[in-house]
Coordinates of C-alpha atoms and ligand atoms in Angstrom, one line a residue:
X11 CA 66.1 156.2 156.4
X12 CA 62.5 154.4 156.1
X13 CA 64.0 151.3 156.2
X14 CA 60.3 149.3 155.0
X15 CA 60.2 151.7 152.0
X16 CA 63.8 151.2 151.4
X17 CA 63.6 147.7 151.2
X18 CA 60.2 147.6 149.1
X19 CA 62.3 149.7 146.5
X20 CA 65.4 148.1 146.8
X21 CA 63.3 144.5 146.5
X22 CA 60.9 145.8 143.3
X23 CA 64.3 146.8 141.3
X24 CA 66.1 143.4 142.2
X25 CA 62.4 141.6 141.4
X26 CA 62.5 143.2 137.6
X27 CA 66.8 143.4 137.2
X28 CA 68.4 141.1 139.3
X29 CA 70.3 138.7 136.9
X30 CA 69.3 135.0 136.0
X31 CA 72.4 133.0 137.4
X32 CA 72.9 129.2 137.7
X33 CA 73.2 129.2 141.6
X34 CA 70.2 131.2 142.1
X35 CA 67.9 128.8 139.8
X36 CA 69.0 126.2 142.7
X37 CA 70.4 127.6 145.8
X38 CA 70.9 124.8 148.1
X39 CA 73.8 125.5 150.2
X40 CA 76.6 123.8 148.5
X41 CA 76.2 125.6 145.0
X42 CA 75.3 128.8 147.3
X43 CA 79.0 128.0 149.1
X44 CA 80.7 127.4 145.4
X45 CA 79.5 130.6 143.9
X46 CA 80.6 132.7 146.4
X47 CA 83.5 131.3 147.3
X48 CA 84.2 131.8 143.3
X49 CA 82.8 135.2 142.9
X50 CA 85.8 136.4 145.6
X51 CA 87.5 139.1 144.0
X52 CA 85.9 137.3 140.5
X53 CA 83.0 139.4 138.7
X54 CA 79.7 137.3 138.3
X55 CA 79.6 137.0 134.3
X56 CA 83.3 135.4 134.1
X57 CA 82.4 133.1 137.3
X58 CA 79.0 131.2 135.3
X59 CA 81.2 129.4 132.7
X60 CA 83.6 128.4 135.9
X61 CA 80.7 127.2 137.8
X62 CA 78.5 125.3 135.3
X63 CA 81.5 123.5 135.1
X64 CA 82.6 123.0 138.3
X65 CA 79.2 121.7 139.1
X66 CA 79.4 119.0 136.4
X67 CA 82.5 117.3 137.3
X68 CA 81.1 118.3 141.0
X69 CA 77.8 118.3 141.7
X70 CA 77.8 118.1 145.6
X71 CA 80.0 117.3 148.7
X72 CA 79.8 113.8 148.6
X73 CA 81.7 114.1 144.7
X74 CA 83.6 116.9 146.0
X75 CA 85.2 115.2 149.0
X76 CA 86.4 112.5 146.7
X77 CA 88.2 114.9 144.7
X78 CA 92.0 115.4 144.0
X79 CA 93.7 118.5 144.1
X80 CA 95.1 118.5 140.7
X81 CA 92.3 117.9 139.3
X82 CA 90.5 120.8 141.1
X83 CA 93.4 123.4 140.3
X84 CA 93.1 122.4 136.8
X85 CA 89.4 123.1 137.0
X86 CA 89.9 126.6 138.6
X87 CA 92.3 127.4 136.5
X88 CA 92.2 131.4 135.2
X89 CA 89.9 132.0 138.4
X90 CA 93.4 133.2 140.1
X91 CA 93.6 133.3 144.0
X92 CA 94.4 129.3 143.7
X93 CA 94.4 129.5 147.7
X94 CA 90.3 129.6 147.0
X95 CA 90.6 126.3 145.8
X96 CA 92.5 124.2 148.3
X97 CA 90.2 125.7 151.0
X98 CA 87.4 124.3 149.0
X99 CA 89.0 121.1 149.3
X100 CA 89.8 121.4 153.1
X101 CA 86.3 122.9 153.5
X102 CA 85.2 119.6 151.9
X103 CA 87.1 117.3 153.8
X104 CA 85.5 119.3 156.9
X105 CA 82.0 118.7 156.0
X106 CA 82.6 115.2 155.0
X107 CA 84.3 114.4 158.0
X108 CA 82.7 116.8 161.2
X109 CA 79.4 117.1 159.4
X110 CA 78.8 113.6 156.9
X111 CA 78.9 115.6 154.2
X112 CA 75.5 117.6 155.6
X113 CA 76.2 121.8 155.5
X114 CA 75.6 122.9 158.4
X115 CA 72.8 126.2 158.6
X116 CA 74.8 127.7 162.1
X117 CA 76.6 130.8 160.6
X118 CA 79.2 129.7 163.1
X119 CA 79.7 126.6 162.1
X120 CA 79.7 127.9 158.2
X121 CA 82.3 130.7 159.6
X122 CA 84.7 128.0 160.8
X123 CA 85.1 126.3 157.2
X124 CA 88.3 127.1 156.0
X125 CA 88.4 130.1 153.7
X126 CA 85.1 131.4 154.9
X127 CA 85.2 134.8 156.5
X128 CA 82.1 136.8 157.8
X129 CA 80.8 137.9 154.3
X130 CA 80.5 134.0 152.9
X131 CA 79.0 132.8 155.8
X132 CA 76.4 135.3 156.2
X133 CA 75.7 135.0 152.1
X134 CA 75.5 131.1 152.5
X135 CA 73.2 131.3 155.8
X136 CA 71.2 133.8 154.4
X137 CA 70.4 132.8 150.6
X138 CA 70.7 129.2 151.6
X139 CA 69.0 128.9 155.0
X140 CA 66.6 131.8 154.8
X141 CA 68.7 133.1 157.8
X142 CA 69.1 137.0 158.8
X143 CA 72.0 137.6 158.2
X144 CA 74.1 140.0 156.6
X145 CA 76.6 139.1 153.4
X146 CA 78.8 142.6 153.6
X147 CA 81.2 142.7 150.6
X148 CA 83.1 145.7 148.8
X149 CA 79.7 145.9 146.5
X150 CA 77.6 146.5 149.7
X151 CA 80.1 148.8 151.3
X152 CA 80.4 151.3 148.7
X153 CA 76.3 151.2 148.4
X154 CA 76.1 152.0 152.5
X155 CA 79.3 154.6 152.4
X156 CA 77.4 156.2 149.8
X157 CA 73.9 155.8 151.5
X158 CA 75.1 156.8 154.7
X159 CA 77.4 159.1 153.5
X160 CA 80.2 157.9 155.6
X161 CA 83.5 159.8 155.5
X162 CA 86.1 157.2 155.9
X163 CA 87.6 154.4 153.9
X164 CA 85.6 151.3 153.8
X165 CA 88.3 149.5 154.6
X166 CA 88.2 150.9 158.4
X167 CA 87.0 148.1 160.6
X168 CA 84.8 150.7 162.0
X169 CA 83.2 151.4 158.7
X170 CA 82.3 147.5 158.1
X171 CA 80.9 147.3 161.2
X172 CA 78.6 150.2 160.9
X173 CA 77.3 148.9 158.1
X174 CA 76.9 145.3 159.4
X175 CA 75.0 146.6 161.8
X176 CA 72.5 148.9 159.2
X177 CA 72.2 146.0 157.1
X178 CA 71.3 143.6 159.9
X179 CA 68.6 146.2 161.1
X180 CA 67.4 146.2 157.6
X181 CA 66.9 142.6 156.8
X182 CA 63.3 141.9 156.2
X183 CA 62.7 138.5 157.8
X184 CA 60.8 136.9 154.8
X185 CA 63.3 137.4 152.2
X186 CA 66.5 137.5 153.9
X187 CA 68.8 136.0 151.3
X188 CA 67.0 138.0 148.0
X189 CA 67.9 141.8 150.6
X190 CA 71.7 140.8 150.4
X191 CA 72.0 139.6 146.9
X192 CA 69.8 142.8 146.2
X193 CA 72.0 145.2 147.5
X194 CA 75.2 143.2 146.0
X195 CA 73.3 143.4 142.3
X196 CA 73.0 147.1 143.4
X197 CA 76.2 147.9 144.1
X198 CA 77.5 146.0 140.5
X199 CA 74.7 147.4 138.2
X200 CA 74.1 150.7 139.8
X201 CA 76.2 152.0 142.1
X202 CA 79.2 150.8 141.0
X203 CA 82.6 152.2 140.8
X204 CA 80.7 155.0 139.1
X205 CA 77.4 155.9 140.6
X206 CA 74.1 155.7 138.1
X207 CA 72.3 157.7 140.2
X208 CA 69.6 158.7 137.5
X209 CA 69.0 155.2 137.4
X210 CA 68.7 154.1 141.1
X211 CA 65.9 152.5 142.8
X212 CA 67.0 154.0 146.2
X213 CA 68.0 157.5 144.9
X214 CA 65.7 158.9 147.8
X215 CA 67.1 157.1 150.6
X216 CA 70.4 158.0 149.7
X217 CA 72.8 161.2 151.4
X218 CA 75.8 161.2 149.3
X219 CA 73.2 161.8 146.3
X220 CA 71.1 163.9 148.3
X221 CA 74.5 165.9 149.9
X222 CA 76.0 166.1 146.2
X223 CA 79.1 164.1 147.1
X224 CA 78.2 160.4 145.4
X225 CA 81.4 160.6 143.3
X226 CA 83.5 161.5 146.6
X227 CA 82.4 158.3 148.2
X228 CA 83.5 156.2 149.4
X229 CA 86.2 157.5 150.5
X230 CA 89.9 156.5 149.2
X231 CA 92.6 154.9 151.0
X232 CA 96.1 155.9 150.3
X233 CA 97.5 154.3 147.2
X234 CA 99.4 151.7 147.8
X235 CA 102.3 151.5 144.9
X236 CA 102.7 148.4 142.1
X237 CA 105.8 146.7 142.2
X238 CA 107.3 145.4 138.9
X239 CA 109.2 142.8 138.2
X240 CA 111.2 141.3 135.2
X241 CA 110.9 137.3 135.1
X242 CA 113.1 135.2 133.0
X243 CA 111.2 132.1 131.7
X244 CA 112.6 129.2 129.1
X245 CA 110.8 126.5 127.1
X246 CA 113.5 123.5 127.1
X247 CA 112.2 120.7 124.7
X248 CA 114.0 117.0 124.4
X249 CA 112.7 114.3 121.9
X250 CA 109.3 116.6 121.3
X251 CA 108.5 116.4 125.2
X252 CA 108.9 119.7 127.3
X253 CA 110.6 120.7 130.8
X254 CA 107.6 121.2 133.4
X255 CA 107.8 121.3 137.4
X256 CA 105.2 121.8 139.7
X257 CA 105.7 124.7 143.0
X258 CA 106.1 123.4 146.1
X259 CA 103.4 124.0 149.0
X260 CA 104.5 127.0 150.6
X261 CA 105.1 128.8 147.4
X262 CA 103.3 131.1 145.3
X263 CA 100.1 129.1 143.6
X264 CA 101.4 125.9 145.3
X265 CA 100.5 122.8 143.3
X266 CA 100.7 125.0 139.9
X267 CA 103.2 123.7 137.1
X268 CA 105.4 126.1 135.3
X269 CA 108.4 126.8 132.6
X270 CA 111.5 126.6 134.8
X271 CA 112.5 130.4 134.8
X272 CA 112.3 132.8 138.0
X273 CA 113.0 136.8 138.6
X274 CA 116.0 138.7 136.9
X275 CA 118.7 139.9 139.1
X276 CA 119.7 143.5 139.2
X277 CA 122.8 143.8 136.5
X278 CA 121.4 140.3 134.8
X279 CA 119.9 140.5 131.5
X280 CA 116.8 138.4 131.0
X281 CA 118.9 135.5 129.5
X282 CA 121.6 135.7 131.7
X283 CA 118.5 135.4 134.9
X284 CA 117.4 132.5 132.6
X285 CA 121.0 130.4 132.5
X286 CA 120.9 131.0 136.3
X287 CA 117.3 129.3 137.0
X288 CA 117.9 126.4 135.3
X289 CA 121.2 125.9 136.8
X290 CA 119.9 126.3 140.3
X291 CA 116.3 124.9 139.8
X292 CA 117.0 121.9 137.4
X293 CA 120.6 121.9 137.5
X294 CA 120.6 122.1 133.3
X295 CA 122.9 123.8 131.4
X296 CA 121.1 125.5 128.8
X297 CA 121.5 128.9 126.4
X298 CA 118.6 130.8 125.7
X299 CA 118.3 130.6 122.1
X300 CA 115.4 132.5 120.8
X301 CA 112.7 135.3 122.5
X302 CA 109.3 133.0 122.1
X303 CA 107.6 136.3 123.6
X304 CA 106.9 139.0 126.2
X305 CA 103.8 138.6 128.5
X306 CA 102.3 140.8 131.1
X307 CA 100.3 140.2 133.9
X308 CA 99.4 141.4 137.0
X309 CA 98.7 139.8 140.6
X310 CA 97.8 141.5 143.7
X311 CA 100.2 144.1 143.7
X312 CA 102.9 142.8 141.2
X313 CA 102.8 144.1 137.9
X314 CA 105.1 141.2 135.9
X315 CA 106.6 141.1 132.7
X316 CA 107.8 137.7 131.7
X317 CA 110.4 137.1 129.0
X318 CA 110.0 134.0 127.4
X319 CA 112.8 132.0 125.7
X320 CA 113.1 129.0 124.0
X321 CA 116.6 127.4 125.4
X322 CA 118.8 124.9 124.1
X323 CA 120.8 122.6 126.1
X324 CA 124.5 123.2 126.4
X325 CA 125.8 120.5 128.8
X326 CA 125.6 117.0 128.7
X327 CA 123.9 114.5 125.8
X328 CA 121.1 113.2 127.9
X329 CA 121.1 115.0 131.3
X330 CA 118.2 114.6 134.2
X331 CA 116.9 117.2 135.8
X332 CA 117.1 117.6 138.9
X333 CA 114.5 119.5 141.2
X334 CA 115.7 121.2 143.6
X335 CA 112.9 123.9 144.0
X336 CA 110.0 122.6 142.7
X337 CA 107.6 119.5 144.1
X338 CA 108.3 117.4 141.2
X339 CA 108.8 117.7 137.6
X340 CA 109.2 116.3 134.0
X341 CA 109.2 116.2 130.1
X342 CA 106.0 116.2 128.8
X343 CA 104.4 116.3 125.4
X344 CA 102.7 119.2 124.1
X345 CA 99.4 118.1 123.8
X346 CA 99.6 117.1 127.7
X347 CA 99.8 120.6 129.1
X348 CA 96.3 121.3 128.5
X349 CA 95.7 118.5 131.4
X350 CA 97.8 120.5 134.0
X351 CA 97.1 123.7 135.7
X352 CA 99.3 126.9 135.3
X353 CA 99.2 130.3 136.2
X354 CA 97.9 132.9 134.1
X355 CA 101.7 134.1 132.5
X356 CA 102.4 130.5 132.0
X357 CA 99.0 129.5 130.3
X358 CA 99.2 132.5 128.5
X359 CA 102.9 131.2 127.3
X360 CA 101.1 128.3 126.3
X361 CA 98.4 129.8 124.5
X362 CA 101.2 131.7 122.5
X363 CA 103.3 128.8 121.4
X364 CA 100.0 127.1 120.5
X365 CA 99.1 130.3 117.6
X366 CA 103.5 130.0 116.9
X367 CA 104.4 128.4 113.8
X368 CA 107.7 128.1 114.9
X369 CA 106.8 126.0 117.8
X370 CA 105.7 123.1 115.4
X371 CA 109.4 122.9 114.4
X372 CA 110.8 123.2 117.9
X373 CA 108.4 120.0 119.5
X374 CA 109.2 117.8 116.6
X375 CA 110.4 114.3 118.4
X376 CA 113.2 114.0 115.7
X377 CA 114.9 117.2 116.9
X378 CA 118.2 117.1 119.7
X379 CA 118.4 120.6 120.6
Ligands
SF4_643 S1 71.7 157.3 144.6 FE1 73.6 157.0 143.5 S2 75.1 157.0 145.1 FE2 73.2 156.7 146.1 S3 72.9 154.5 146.3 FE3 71.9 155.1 144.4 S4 73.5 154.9 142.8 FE4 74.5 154.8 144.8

């Protein structure tokens, strides 16, 4: 590979296509840090609206340092990967404490923030500092398996580091940061999942083209299998407020709130699963009374479907619920849930309820159900 002419080409194309996003109008290293750390496993058109926003409530470390974490889940929430989030906080505390809220340009230094692996660090030094170094995501490494033709899974540690090692030798030193967002922009307009080759700038640098075998590459790893899973969740509403209780740390999406409610059993029906949480979690008695809806949703691996019930309590007049597996807990009104962060199954439970007519009827404060 010429590697001059490759990167004339490959700079031309990004100079007349590369997309006009907020962090790249302004890319001093904090809103260089945010963007990334939000386009993780996040496509670039759904992250904008999420940034813009973040960077009003946020606009640098000094705001960010002061922040709370409730107040920064709730901000991220529908990004997913919550764990994203809390580093950004630690990160912040980090900076604010080891660096007086001053990011630091030593990709080593940037590597040892909390949630910041090879690929953010060398993005942030790169597009921030004007540093040369490379920003290798999934984006990049399909480009270089198919460039290079390489015959093994990307996911190979040997793989990555091959192509570390092109893209470092390819870095031109005057516009390091615009090479790696160039060949990310590639690899998500171009060569995605399914190669355009008729379309690509570096069609004549490339092997698998040349060889035939673009659609081969890169190569697949063994599949691994969803698992599925039946959840049981209930809506339990007193005096128009509803049951809410946020997950401990150590659990899935930590500091999230959520419908008491939890996995059903093998020989449980969905109902029967449902009567079981709310004994355990809340200690409540309650009877599942009427289906609300079914949603679906995926993370990582887990493909969940989520039965949701409004429930009725059985047991005493006026009990209090007790939380034995969440961090705290409550009744709250309706109109209060937009201010809390939930996971996606739960907001989409929400979102439902809020189209229901019925639901009108079950959060009036006259009703004792
Ligand atoms: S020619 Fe095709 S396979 Fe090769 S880099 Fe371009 S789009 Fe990807």
């Amino acid at each position: 590979m010429d590697g001059n002419l490759f990167t004339s080409h490959l700079l031309d194309w990004y100079d007349a296509n590369g997309r006009d996003l907020p962090w790249r109008r302004e890319p001093n290293p904090y809103r260089v840090w945010i963007s990334e750390i939000m386009a993780q496993q996040t496509q670039l058109d759904r992250v904008v609206g999420y940034f813009d926003r973040w960077m009003a409530r946020y606009p640098d470390l000094q705001s960010l340092a002061l922040a709370r974490e409730e107040d920064v889940l709730k901000l991220w929430e529908g990004l997913g990967y919550y764990s994203r989030a809390r580093n950004i906080l630690k990160s912040a505390s980090v900076l604010a404490h080891a660096h007086g809220c001053v990011f630091p340009s030593d990709p080593i230094a940037i590597r040892a923030l909390p949630g910041v692996g090879a690929y953010t660090a060398g993005a942030v030094a790169s597009i921030a500092f004007g540093l040369c170094e490379p920003a290798v995501d999934a984006n990049v490494l399909r480009v270089f398996a198919r460039l290079l033709d390489l015959d093994a899974p990307v996911a190979e540690t040997g793989v990555r580091q091959t192509v570390e090692r092109t893209v470092r030798a390819l870095i031109p030193e005057d516009r390091p940061g615009d090479f790696n967002q160039a060949l990310m922009e590639l690899g998500a307009l171009v060569c995605a999942k399914r190669p355009r080759c008729g379309e690509c700038p570096v069609r004549a640098h490339c092997l698998a083209h040349a060889r035939g075998v673009a659609d081969s590459r890169p190569v697949l790893p063994p599949s691994r299998k969803a698992i599925r899973i039946e959840m049981a969740t209930g809506v339990l509403v007193r005096h128009g407020r509803v049951l809410i209780q946020k997950r401990r740390p150590g659990d899935v999406w930590p500091g999230l709130w959520e419908f008491p409610g939890g996995c059903v059993e093998p020989g449980e029906t969905p109902r029967q699963a449902l009567a079981r949480e709310f004994r355990e979690e809340v200690e409540l008695v309650v009877e599942p009374v009427e289906k609300i809806t079914v949603v679906a949703y995926s993370y990582t691996r887990y493909r969940v479907t989520m039965h949701c019930y409004r429930c009725r309590l059985t047991g005493d007049a006026e009990p209090v619920p007790v939380f034995n597996e969440a961090a705290e807990g409550g009744f709250v009104l309706p109109a209060q849930l937009a201010e809390y962060a939930f996971p996606a199954g739960h907001r989409r439970l929400i979102e439902f309820m809020e189209r229901d007519a019925r639901a009108a009827g079950w959060f009036d404060a006259g009703r004792h159900d």
